[in-house]
Short mmCIF file of C-alpha atoms and ligand atoms in Angstrom, two decimals:
data_model
loop_
_atom_site.label_atom_id
_atom_site.label_comp_id
_atom_site.label_asym_id
_atom_site.label_seq_id
_atom_site.Cartn_x
_atom_site.Cartn_y
_atom_site.Cartn_z
CA MET A 1491 96.40 97.81 98.94
CA LEU A 1492 98.22 97.24 95.24
CA VAL A 1493 101.15 95.22 95.68
CA LEU A 1494 103.89 94.94 92.63
CA GLY A 1495 105.58 91.53 92.94
CA ILE A 1496 108.72 90.77 91.17
CA GLU A 1497 110.45 87.34 91.24
CA THR A 1498 113.88 86.94 89.70
CA SER A 1499 115.48 84.05 92.05
CA CYS A 1500 116.29 81.53 89.30
CA ASP A 1501 115.48 81.42 85.45
CA GLU A 1502 111.97 83.05 85.46
CA THR A 1503 111.77 86.73 85.08
CA ALA A 1504 108.07 87.62 86.81
CA ALA A 1505 106.32 90.45 87.72
CA ALA A 1506 102.58 90.68 89.38
CA VAL A 1507 100.07 92.92 90.18
CA LEU A 1508 97.98 91.98 93.30
CA GLU A 1509 95.00 93.88 95.35
CA ASP A 1510 94.48 92.91 98.92
CA GLY A 1511 96.45 89.71 98.83
CA THR A 1512 93.48 87.89 96.90
CA VAL A 1513 92.68 89.78 93.64
CA LEU A 1514 95.36 89.14 90.86
CA HIS A 1515 95.07 91.91 88.27
CA SER A 1516 98.16 90.57 86.38
CA ASN A 1517 100.73 87.48 86.44
CA VAL A 1518 103.42 87.82 83.77
CA ILE A 1519 106.25 85.16 83.61
CA ALA A 1520 109.08 84.75 81.13
CA SER A 1521 110.55 81.37 81.05
CA GLN A 1522 114.22 81.19 80.02
CA ASP A 1523 113.97 77.13 79.18
CA GLU A 1524 115.33 77.81 75.77
CA ILE A 1525 118.16 79.29 77.12
CA HIS A 1526 119.17 76.61 79.36
CA SER A 1527 117.68 73.71 78.15
CA LYS A 1528 120.67 73.22 75.53
CA PHE A 1529 122.89 72.88 78.87
CA GLY A 1530 120.58 70.48 80.58
CA GLY A 1531 120.20 72.92 83.75
CA ILE A 1532 120.58 76.39 84.35
CA VAL A 1533 123.63 78.40 83.64
CA PRO A 1534 123.78 81.19 86.57
CA GLU A 1535 125.59 83.94 84.47
CA LEU A 1536 123.28 83.37 81.41
CA ALA A 1537 119.90 83.66 83.64
CA GLY A 1538 121.28 86.91 85.42
CA ARG A 1539 122.14 88.59 81.84
CA CYS A 1540 118.76 87.44 80.56
CA HIS A 1541 116.54 89.05 83.84
CA VAL A 1542 118.75 92.26 83.24
CA GLU A 1543 117.44 92.52 79.71
CA ARG A 1544 113.73 91.64 80.54
CA ILE A 1545 112.76 92.79 83.75
CA HIS A 1546 111.49 96.37 82.60
CA PHE A 1547 109.65 95.13 79.82
CA ILE A 1548 108.19 92.41 82.18
CA ILE A 1549 107.11 94.73 85.03
CA GLU A 1550 105.45 97.31 82.33
CA ARG A 1551 103.36 94.25 80.75
CA ALA A 1552 102.46 93.32 84.48
CA LEU A 1553 100.92 97.23 84.98
CA GLN A 1554 99.41 97.47 81.69
CA GLU A 1555 97.68 93.91 81.89
CA ALA A 1556 96.56 95.12 85.50
CA LYS A 1557 95.51 98.49 83.60
CA VAL A 1558 97.48 100.45 86.29
CA SER A 1559 100.69 102.65 86.42
CA LEU A 1560 103.46 102.70 88.70
CA LYS A 1561 101.93 105.85 90.70
CA ASP A 1562 98.87 103.36 91.74
CA ILE A 1563 101.32 100.90 92.98
CA GLN A 1564 101.22 101.20 96.88
CA LEU A 1565 103.98 98.33 98.08
CA ILE A 1566 106.96 96.25 96.29
CA ALA A 1567 107.30 92.81 97.00
CA ALA A 1568 110.44 91.22 95.71
CA THR A 1569 112.23 87.85 96.50
CA GLU A 1570 115.43 88.21 98.49
CA GLY A 1571 116.33 84.68 98.63
CA PRO A 1572 116.90 81.73 98.54
CA GLY A 1573 118.26 81.65 94.84
CA LEU A 1574 120.90 82.51 92.52
CA VAL A 1575 122.81 85.78 93.52
CA VAL A 1576 123.14 87.06 89.87
CA SER A 1577 119.25 86.53 89.53
CA LEU A 1578 118.07 87.68 92.81
CA LEU A 1579 120.25 91.21 92.34
CA VAL A 1580 118.41 92.10 89.09
CA GLY A 1581 114.69 91.60 90.87
CA LEU A 1582 115.66 93.31 94.14
CA ASN A 1583 117.50 96.03 92.85
CA THR A 1584 115.07 96.96 90.25
CA ALA A 1585 112.47 97.01 93.38
CA LYS A 1586 114.76 99.21 95.54
CA ALA A 1587 115.19 101.52 92.79
CA ILE A 1588 111.37 101.76 91.92
CA ALA A 1589 110.40 101.97 95.65
CA TYR A 1590 112.96 104.71 96.16
CA SER A 1591 111.81 106.90 92.98
CA LEU A 1592 108.11 106.47 94.05
CA ARG A 1593 108.89 106.79 97.76
CA ILE A 1594 106.84 103.81 98.39
CA PRO A 1595 107.80 100.89 100.89
CA VAL A 1596 109.70 97.89 99.42
CA ILE A 1597 109.72 94.72 101.08
CA GLY A 1598 111.88 91.41 100.83
CA VAL A 1599 110.05 88.11 100.40
CA ASN A 1600 111.49 84.68 101.09
CA HIS A 1601 110.88 82.50 97.86
CA LEU A 1602 109.49 79.58 100.07
CA GLU A 1603 107.13 81.88 101.97
CA GLY A 1604 106.01 82.52 98.22
CA HIS A 1605 105.16 79.02 97.55
CA VAL A 1606 103.60 78.28 100.99
CA LEU A 1607 101.07 81.14 100.48
CA ALA A 1608 100.56 80.92 96.77
CA ILE A 1609 97.32 78.76 97.76
CA PHE A 1610 96.03 81.87 99.08
CA LEU A 1611 95.89 83.48 95.37
CA GLN A 1612 93.26 80.65 94.84
CA GLN A 1613 91.04 80.07 98.11
CA LYS A 1614 91.44 80.50 101.70
CA VAL A 1615 93.02 77.64 103.81
CA GLU A 1616 92.35 77.13 107.46
CA PHE A 1617 95.74 77.12 109.79
CA PRO A 1618 97.33 74.82 110.78
CA TYR A 1619 98.36 73.15 107.71
CA LEU A 1620 101.08 71.28 106.52
CA ALA A 1621 102.96 72.42 103.47
CA LEU A 1622 105.02 70.23 101.06
CA ILE A 1623 107.19 72.61 99.03
CA VAL A 1624 108.52 70.61 96.20
CA SER A 1625 110.55 72.34 93.71
CA GLY A 1626 113.84 72.46 91.90
CA GLY A 1627 115.75 73.60 94.87
CA HIS A 1628 113.76 72.24 97.96
CA THR A 1629 111.81 69.51 99.23
CA ASP A 1630 110.67 70.60 102.58
CA LEU A 1631 107.88 69.67 105.03
CA CYS A 1632 106.56 72.60 106.88
CA ARG A 1633 104.15 73.21 109.52
CA VAL A 1634 102.13 76.43 108.85
CA ASP A 1635 100.39 77.93 111.85
CA GLY A 1636 99.59 81.12 110.49
CA PHE A 1637 101.04 84.10 108.46
CA GLY A 1638 104.78 84.14 109.42
CA GLN A 1639 104.44 81.14 111.53
CA TYR A 1640 106.45 78.38 110.01
CA ARG A 1641 108.39 75.44 111.36
CA ILE A 1642 110.32 73.15 108.99
CA LEU A 1643 109.68 69.50 110.06
CA GLY A 1644 111.83 67.72 107.41
CA ARG A 1645 113.92 68.52 104.27
CA THR A 1646 115.79 66.62 101.58
CA ARG A 1647 119.32 65.64 102.61
CA ASP A 1648 120.52 65.88 99.10
CA ASP A 1649 119.15 66.51 95.57
CA ALA A 1650 115.54 68.44 95.62
CA ALA A 1651 112.66 66.38 93.95
CA GLY A 1652 112.54 68.58 90.78
CA GLU A 1653 116.20 68.33 90.46
CA SER A 1654 115.91 64.51 90.47
CA PHE A 1655 113.57 64.94 87.66
CA ASP A 1656 115.83 67.30 85.70
CA LYS A 1657 118.60 65.11 86.14
CA VAL A 1658 116.78 62.19 85.10
CA ALA A 1659 115.48 63.75 82.03
CA LYS A 1660 119.07 64.87 81.38
CA MET A 1661 120.22 61.16 81.65
CA LEU A 1662 117.65 60.23 79.10
CA GLY A 1663 118.73 63.41 76.86
CA LEU A 1664 115.02 64.67 76.90
CA GLY A 1665 115.91 68.33 77.68
CA TYR A 1666 114.89 70.77 80.57
CA PRO A 1667 112.93 71.55 82.71
CA GLY A 1668 113.07 67.85 83.23
CA GLY A 1669 109.56 67.69 85.47
CA PRO A 1670 106.80 68.16 82.49
CA ILE A 1671 108.95 65.87 79.98
CA ILE A 1672 109.21 63.28 82.52
CA GLU A 1673 105.59 63.45 83.41
CA LYS A 1674 104.43 63.17 79.62
CA LYS A 1675 106.90 60.45 79.15
CA ALA A 1676 105.66 58.47 82.29
CA ARG A 1677 102.25 58.48 81.18
CA GLU A 1678 103.44 55.82 78.25
CA GLY A 1679 105.45 53.58 80.43
CA ASN A 1680 104.74 50.60 82.99
CA PRO A 1681 105.72 51.96 86.52
CA GLN A 1682 106.05 48.17 87.35
CA ALA A 1683 108.61 47.40 84.47
CA HIS A 1684 111.50 48.44 86.88
CA THR A 1685 111.22 49.02 90.63
CA PHE A 1686 113.35 51.73 91.76
CA PRO A 1687 114.26 52.30 95.29
CA ARG A 1688 112.37 54.38 98.03
CA ALA A 1689 114.56 55.83 100.46
CA PHE A 1690 112.13 56.26 103.41
CA LEU A 1691 115.24 56.64 105.95
CA GLU A 1692 114.61 56.27 109.46
CA LYS A 1693 110.79 55.62 110.19
CA SER A 1694 109.86 58.95 112.28
CA SER A 1695 112.40 60.90 110.15
CA LEU A 1696 110.69 63.44 107.92
CA ASP A 1697 113.71 64.11 105.67
CA PHE A 1698 114.20 63.27 102.08
CA SER A 1699 116.93 61.51 99.97
CA PHE A 1700 116.70 61.48 96.14
CA SER A 1701 120.24 61.13 95.10
CA GLY A 1702 119.95 57.05 95.52
CA LEU A 1703 117.31 56.84 93.13
CA LYS A 1704 118.90 59.19 90.68
CA THR A 1705 122.11 56.79 90.89
CA SER A 1706 119.66 53.55 90.30
CA VAL A 1707 118.35 55.55 86.86
CA ARG A 1708 121.68 55.60 85.74
CA ASN A 1709 122.83 52.18 86.69
CA VAL A 1710 119.69 50.93 84.85
CA LEU A 1711 120.87 53.20 81.55
CA LEU A 1712 124.22 51.92 81.90
CA LYS A 1713 123.24 48.14 82.13
CA ARG A 1714 120.82 48.76 78.94
CA GLU A 1715 123.45 50.50 77.00
CA SER A 1716 125.87 47.46 77.80
CA GLY A 1717 123.45 45.50 75.29
CA ASN A 1718 122.69 43.02 78.30
CA GLY A 1719 119.32 42.48 76.38
CA SER A 1720 117.38 44.98 78.64
CA THR A 1721 113.91 45.97 77.51
CA THR A 1722 113.26 48.84 79.92
CA THR A 1723 112.07 51.60 77.60
CA ASP A 1724 112.54 55.25 78.43
CA GLU A 1725 108.92 55.42 79.17
CA ASP A 1726 109.09 52.80 81.82
CA ILE A 1727 112.13 54.40 83.44
CA ALA A 1728 110.21 57.69 83.59
CA ALA A 1729 107.15 55.93 84.71
CA GLY A 1730 109.24 54.01 87.62
CA PHE A 1731 111.24 56.83 88.68
CA GLN A 1732 108.13 58.78 89.10
CA GLU A 1733 106.10 56.57 91.11
CA ALA A 1734 109.32 56.31 93.68
CA VAL A 1735 109.22 59.64 94.03
CA VAL A 1736 105.39 60.38 94.35
CA ASP A 1737 105.52 57.09 96.77
CA VAL A 1738 108.08 58.63 99.10
CA LEU A 1739 106.73 62.15 99.14
CA ILE A 1740 103.09 60.92 99.87
CA GLN A 1741 104.45 58.12 102.70
CA LYS A 1742 106.52 61.15 104.54
CA THR A 1743 103.40 63.73 104.33
CA LEU A 1744 101.14 61.16 105.71
CA VAL A 1745 103.69 60.45 108.75
CA ALA A 1746 104.18 64.27 109.07
CA CYS A 1747 100.18 64.89 109.29
CA LYS A 1748 100.05 62.14 111.85
CA GLN A 1749 102.74 63.49 114.00
CA GLU A 1750 101.79 66.72 113.96
CA SER A 1751 97.69 65.84 114.05
CA LEU A 1752 97.31 68.14 110.82
CA GLN A 1753 94.19 67.70 108.68
CA ARG A 1754 95.08 69.89 105.80
CA VAL A 1755 97.94 69.52 103.02
CA VAL A 1756 98.94 72.19 100.88
CA VAL A 1757 101.05 70.89 97.98
CA THR A 1758 103.40 73.53 96.21
CA GLY A 1759 106.50 74.23 94.40
CA GLY A 1760 107.06 73.46 90.53
CA VAL A 1761 106.91 69.63 91.22
CA ALA A 1762 103.32 70.22 92.76
CA ALA A 1763 102.18 70.99 88.90
CA ASN A 1764 102.75 67.22 88.33
CA GLY A 1765 99.21 66.01 87.45
CA TYR A 1766 100.04 62.02 88.48
CA LEU A 1767 101.54 63.61 92.01
CA ARG A 1768 98.26 65.86 92.57
CA GLU A 1769 95.92 62.60 91.87
CA ARG A 1770 97.76 60.32 94.17
CA MET A 1771 98.41 62.53 97.28
CA THR A 1772 94.52 63.61 96.88
CA SER A 1773 93.37 60.14 97.06
CA SER A 1774 96.07 58.79 99.72
CA CYS A 1775 95.09 61.55 101.90
CA LYS A 1776 91.38 61.25 101.37
CA LYS A 1777 91.54 57.81 102.88
CA GLU A 1778 93.07 59.31 106.18
CA GLY A 1779 90.49 61.99 106.21
CA ILE A 1780 92.94 64.63 105.31
CA ASP A 1781 92.23 67.49 102.57
CA VAL A 1782 94.58 68.20 100.06
CA PHE A 1783 94.66 71.69 98.50
CA ALA A 1784 97.14 72.70 95.41
CA PRO A 1785 97.66 75.96 93.81
CA LYS A 1786 97.00 75.65 89.85
CA PRO A 1787 99.73 74.86 87.94
CA VAL A 1788 100.99 78.17 87.20
CA LEU A 1789 100.98 79.25 90.44
CA CYS A 1790 103.07 76.22 91.44
CA THR A 1791 105.93 76.90 89.16
CA ASP A 1792 107.79 80.37 89.92
CA ASN A 1793 105.65 83.33 89.58
CA ALA A 1794 105.35 86.76 91.19
CA ALA A 1795 101.99 86.64 92.03
CA MET A 1796 103.19 84.59 95.07
CA ILE A 1797 105.65 86.92 96.02
CA ALA A 1798 103.18 89.50 95.95
CA CYS A 1799 100.79 87.57 98.21
CA ALA A 1800 103.61 86.67 100.66
CA GLY A 1801 104.60 90.69 100.51
CA TYR A 1802 101.00 91.47 101.04
CA TYR A 1803 100.63 89.33 104.32
CA ARG A 1804 104.23 90.47 105.79
CA SER A 1805 103.35 94.10 105.35
CA GLN A 1806 100.17 93.07 107.57
CA TYR A 1807 102.23 91.96 110.64
CA CYS A 1808 105.50 93.48 109.96
CA SER A 1809 105.67 97.14 108.88
CA PRO A 1810 107.79 97.33 105.26
CA THR A 1811 108.50 101.00 105.91
CA GLU A 1812 110.66 99.97 108.71
CA ASN A 1813 112.81 98.48 106.12
CA ASP A 1814 115.27 100.95 104.71
CA PRO A 1815 115.20 99.65 100.82
CA PHE A 1816 118.91 100.26 100.84
CA SER A 1817 119.81 97.48 103.68
CA LEU A 1818 117.43 94.81 101.63
CA ASP A 1819 120.21 92.59 100.00
CA ALA A 1820 120.25 89.19 98.39
CA HIS A 1821 120.77 86.29 100.38
CA PRO A 1822 121.11 82.95 98.01
CA ASN A 1823 120.85 80.51 101.10
CA LEU A 1824 118.19 82.58 103.28
CA PRO A 1825 116.86 80.57 105.58
CA PHE A 1826 113.21 79.53 106.07
O1 KG4 B 287 109.23 76.10 91.87
P1 KG4 B 287 110.23 76.20 90.66
O2 KG4 B 287 109.43 76.65 89.62
O3 KG4 B 287 111.61 76.62 91.00
C1 KG4 B 287 112.36 76.35 92.08
O4 KG4 B 287 111.99 77.38 93.08
O5 KG4 B 287 113.17 75.49 91.94
O6 KG4 B 287 110.31 74.50 90.27
C2 KG4 B 287 110.80 74.00 88.98
C3 KG4 B 287 111.06 72.48 89.36
C4 KG4 B 287 112.15 71.84 88.10
O7 KG4 B 287 112.62 71.00 88.79
C5 KG4 B 287 111.15 71.35 87.31
O8 KG4 B 287 111.57 70.05 86.56
C6 KG4 B 287 109.76 70.88 88.30
O9 KG4 B 287 109.93 71.95 89.49
N1 KG4 B 287 108.84 70.83 87.76
C7 KG4 B 287 108.07 69.35 87.63
C8 KG4 B 287 106.81 69.54 86.86
N2 KG4 B 287 106.87 70.87 86.44
C9 KG4 B 287 107.95 71.58 86.78
N3 KG4 B 287 108.37 68.19 88.15
C10 KG4 B 287 107.42 67.16 88.00
N4 KG4 B 287 106.44 67.57 87.44
C11 KG4 B 287 106.20 68.46 86.61
N5 KG4 B 287 104.67 68.54 85.94
ZN1 ZN B 288 110.27 78.10 93.40
#
């Protein structure tokens, strides 16, 4: 089955062609980083307008690269939520229009299901596994028992991990998105130069909190600006901050594995592109006999291949033809 995936939940306009859930023929992603970077974060109106300008061109590119035409497509999968409503509507309405004109089924996909299943574009992972979803909008620990069988075990109570990377980069005046910039800066810094707080919350809680860490970075910067002789460099702050985030993510992942008796972890979402997190998670889990899997970085950050993948597997256990394409709608706060 040839699936066209469409993803426009945030600031990436993306389309992909996937065969039988595993053979990826194309994966085209147009980033809007250059548009939003001068604002230090995403401006929803600009994101929506940019999606409208690009979506047809991106779909055409995905079809061309896959060497197929629209008439070869058997199913369209598009993100229906969660995300920015002005962004979601562009991809979803385009998907509905194409599906209606071709008389083929269209399926709405939860963006988080896309992240959780992205690993299947690369390799099969035996169920059950623990998915750590770390993105710009989410930090979730999710038990995955099969396709469509998900249970959230913990989530962030305030900022998402990626959001805290973005905010710290903004405070340091380093641009957007903050994750890759902070990771690069951190390589030149000393993580022990300043110890930032780790919010482990109650011992058995699998929830996260990153807002205190962000405030702590602000306080260090204010102290430095007041000229109190502090020698903490931007590189040290980046390294110390990253260390604190990674420590908490690993600790909570290990607690979740123990509580749920799980031996496999899939780290996914934009922050999972972080090399330091991947390395540390792999070595810490190995000590406990836990295997760690992570999609390659381009499949961690937002892409349409993961949406096509989730749509394909969804179509195997819930018939998309039962969905009236006109009943599909964007859901900015779609629960997972
Ligand atoms: O999954 P994603 O592309 O979009 C959402 O669903 O939110 O994640 C984007 C987030 C941004 O906050 C970005 O700063 C972060 O992922 N990110 C990273 C890295 N690459 C992207 N965070 C840390 N290290 C990275 N290398
Ligand atoms: Zn995402």
